[in-house]
PDB file of C-alpha atoms in Angstrom:
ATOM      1  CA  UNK A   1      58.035  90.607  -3.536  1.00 57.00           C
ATOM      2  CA  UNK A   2      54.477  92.117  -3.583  1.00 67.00           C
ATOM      3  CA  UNK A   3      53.951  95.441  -5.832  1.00 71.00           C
ATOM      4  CA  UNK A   4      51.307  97.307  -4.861  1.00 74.00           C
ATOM      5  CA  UNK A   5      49.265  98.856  -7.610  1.00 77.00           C
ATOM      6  CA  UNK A   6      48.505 101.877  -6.100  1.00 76.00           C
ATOM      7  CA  UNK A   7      47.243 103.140 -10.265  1.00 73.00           C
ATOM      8  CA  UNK A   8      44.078 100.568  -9.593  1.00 79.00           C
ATOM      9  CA  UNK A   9      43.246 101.725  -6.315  1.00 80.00           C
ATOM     10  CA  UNK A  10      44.928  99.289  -4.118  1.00 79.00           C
ATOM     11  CA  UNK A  11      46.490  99.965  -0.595  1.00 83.00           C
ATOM     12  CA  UNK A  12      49.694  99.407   1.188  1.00 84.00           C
ATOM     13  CA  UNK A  13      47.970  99.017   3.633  1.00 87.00           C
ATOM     14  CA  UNK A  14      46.248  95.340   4.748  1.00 85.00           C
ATOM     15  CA  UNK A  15      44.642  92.988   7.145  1.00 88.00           C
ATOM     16  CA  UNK A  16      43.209  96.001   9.216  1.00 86.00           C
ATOM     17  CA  UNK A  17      46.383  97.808   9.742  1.00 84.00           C
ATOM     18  CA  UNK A  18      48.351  94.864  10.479  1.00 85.00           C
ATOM     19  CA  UNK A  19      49.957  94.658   7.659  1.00 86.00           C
ATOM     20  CA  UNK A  20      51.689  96.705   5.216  1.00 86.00           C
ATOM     21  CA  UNK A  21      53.217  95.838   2.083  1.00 82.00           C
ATOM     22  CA  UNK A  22      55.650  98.369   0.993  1.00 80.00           C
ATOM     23  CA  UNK A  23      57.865  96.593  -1.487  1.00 68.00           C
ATOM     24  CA  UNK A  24      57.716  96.761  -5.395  1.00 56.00           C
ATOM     25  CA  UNK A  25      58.009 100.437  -5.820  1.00 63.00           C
ATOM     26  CA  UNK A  26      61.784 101.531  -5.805  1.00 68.00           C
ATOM     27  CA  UNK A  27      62.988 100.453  -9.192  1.00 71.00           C
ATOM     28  CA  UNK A  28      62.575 102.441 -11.735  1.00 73.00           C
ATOM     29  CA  UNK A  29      60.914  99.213 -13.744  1.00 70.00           C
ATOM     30  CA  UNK A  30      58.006  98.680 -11.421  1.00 67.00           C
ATOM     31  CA  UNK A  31      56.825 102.421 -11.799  1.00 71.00           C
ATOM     32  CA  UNK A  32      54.491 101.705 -14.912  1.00 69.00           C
ATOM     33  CA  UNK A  33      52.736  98.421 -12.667  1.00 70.00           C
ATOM     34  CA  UNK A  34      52.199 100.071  -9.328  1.00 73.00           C
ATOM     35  CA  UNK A  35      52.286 104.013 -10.754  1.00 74.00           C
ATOM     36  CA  UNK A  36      54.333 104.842  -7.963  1.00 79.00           C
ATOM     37  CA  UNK A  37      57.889 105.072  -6.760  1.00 81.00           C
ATOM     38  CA  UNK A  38      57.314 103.365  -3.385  1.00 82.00           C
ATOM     39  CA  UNK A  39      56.495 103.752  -0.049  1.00 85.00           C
ATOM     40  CA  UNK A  40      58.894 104.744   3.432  1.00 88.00           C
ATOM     41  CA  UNK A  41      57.593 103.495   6.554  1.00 90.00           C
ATOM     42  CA  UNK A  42      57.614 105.960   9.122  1.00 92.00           C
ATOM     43  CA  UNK A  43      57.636 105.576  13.214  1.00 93.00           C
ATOM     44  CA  UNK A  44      57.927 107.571  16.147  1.00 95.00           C
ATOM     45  CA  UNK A  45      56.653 107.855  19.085  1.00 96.00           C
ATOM     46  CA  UNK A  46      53.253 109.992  17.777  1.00 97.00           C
ATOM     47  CA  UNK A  47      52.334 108.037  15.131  1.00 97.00           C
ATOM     48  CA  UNK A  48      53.330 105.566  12.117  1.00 94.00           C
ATOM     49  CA  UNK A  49      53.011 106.724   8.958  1.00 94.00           C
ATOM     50  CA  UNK A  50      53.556 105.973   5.452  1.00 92.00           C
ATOM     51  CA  UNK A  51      55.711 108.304   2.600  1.00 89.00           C
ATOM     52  CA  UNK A  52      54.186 107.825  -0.832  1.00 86.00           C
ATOM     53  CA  UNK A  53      57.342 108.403  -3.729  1.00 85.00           C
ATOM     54  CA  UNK A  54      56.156 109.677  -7.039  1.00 82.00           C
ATOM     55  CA  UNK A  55      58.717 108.823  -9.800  1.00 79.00           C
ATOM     56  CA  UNK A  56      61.760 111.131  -9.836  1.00 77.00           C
ATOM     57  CA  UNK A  57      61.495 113.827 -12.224  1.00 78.00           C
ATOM     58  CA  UNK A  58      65.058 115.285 -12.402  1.00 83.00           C
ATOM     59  CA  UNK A  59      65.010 119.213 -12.009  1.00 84.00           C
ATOM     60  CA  UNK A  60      61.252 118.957  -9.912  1.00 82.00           C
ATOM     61  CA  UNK A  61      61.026 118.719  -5.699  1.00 81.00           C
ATOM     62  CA  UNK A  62      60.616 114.991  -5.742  1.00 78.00           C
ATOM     63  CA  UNK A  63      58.666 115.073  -1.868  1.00 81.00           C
ATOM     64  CA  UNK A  64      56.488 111.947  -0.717  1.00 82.00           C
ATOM     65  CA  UNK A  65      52.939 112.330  -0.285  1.00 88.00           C
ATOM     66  CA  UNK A  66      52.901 111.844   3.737  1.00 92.00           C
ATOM     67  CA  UNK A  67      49.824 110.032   5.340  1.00 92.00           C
ATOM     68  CA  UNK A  68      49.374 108.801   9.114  1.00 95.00           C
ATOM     69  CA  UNK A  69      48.096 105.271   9.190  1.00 92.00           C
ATOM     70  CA  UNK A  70      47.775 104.729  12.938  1.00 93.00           C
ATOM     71  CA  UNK A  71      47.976 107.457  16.073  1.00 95.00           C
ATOM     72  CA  UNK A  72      49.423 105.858  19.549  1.00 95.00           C
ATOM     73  CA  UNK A  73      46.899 105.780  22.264  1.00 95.00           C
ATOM     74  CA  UNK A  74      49.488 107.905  24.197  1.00 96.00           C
ATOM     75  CA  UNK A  75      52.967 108.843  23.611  1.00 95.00           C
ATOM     76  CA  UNK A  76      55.332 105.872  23.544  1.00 94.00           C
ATOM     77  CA  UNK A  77      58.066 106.215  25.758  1.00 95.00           C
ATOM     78  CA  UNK A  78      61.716 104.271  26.111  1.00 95.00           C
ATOM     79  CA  UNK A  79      60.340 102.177  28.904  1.00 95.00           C
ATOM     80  CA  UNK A  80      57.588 101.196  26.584  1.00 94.00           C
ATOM     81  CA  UNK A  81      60.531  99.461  24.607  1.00 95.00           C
ATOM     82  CA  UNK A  82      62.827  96.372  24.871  1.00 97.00           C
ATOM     83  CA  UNK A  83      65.561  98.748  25.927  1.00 97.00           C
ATOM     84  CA  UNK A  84      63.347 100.327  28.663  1.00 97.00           C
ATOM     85  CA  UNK A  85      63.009  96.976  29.869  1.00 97.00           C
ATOM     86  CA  UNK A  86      66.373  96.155  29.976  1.00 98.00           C
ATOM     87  CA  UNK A  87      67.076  99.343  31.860  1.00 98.00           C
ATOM     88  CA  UNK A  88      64.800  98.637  34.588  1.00 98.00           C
ATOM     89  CA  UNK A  89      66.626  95.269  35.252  1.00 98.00           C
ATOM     90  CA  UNK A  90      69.794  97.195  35.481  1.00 98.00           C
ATOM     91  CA  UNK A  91      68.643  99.787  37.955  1.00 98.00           C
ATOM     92  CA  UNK A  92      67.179  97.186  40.260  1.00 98.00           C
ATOM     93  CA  UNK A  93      70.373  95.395  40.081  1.00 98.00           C
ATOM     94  CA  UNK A  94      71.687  98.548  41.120  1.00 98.00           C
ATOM     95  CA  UNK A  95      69.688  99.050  43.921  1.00 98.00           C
ATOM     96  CA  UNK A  96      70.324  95.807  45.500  1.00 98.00           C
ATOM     97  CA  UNK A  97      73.891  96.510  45.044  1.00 96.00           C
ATOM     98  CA  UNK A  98      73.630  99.656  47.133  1.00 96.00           C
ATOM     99  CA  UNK A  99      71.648  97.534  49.670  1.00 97.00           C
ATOM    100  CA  UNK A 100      74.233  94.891  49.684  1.00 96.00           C
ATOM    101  CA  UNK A 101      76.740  97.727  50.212  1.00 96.00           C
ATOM    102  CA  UNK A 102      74.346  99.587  52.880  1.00 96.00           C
ATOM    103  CA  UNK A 103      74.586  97.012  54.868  1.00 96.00           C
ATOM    104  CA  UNK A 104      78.116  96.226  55.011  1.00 94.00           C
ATOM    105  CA  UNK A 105      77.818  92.655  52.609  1.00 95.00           C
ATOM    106  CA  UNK A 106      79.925  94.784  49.811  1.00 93.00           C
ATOM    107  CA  UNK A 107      83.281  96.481  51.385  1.00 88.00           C
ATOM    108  CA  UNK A 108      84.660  99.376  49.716  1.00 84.00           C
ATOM    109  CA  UNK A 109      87.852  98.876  48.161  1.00 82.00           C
TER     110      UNK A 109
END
């Protein structure tokens, strides 16, 4: 459990981009140490990015300051994933399977 002090200039962001240290700010008891209300990581396939919370203010727009921290060479894409992986072993499996049945190995039911 790591506040970050954002009131005395210090960044969520560490080690080069590598890291990021986004815990400390939710409760409403940390707000006076790290003069924030804590951070939201954000991902997609564009960018990551990080929402900055002010303190609630009942009866004000309570938005988070938004800020990219790192832009993606190029778009990511599902077969840039785990999953996209996974899918590529199941449509070669398929393929062989319509080989096998092709050439007669597999008999239709």
């Amino acid at each position: 459990h790591v506040p970050v002090k954002v009131s005395k200039g210090e960044s969520p962001v560490k080690a080069g981009g590598k890291l990021y240290v986004i815990d400390g700010g939710m409760s409403k008891a940390y707000h006076n140490t790290t003069g924030i209300a804590g951070y939201t990581l954000i991902f997609n396939s564009h960018h990551i990015a990080l929402g900055e919370h002010k303190p609630y203010v009942k009866g004000k727009e309570n938005l988070a300051d938004t800020r990219i921290t790192e832009v993606m060479k190029r778009r990511l894409l599902i077969s840039d994933t785990d999953e996209g992986a996974e899918i590529r072993t199941r449509i070669e499996d398929l393929k062989e399977l319509l080989t096998a049945y092709k050439n007669g190995v597999i008999l239709e039911r």
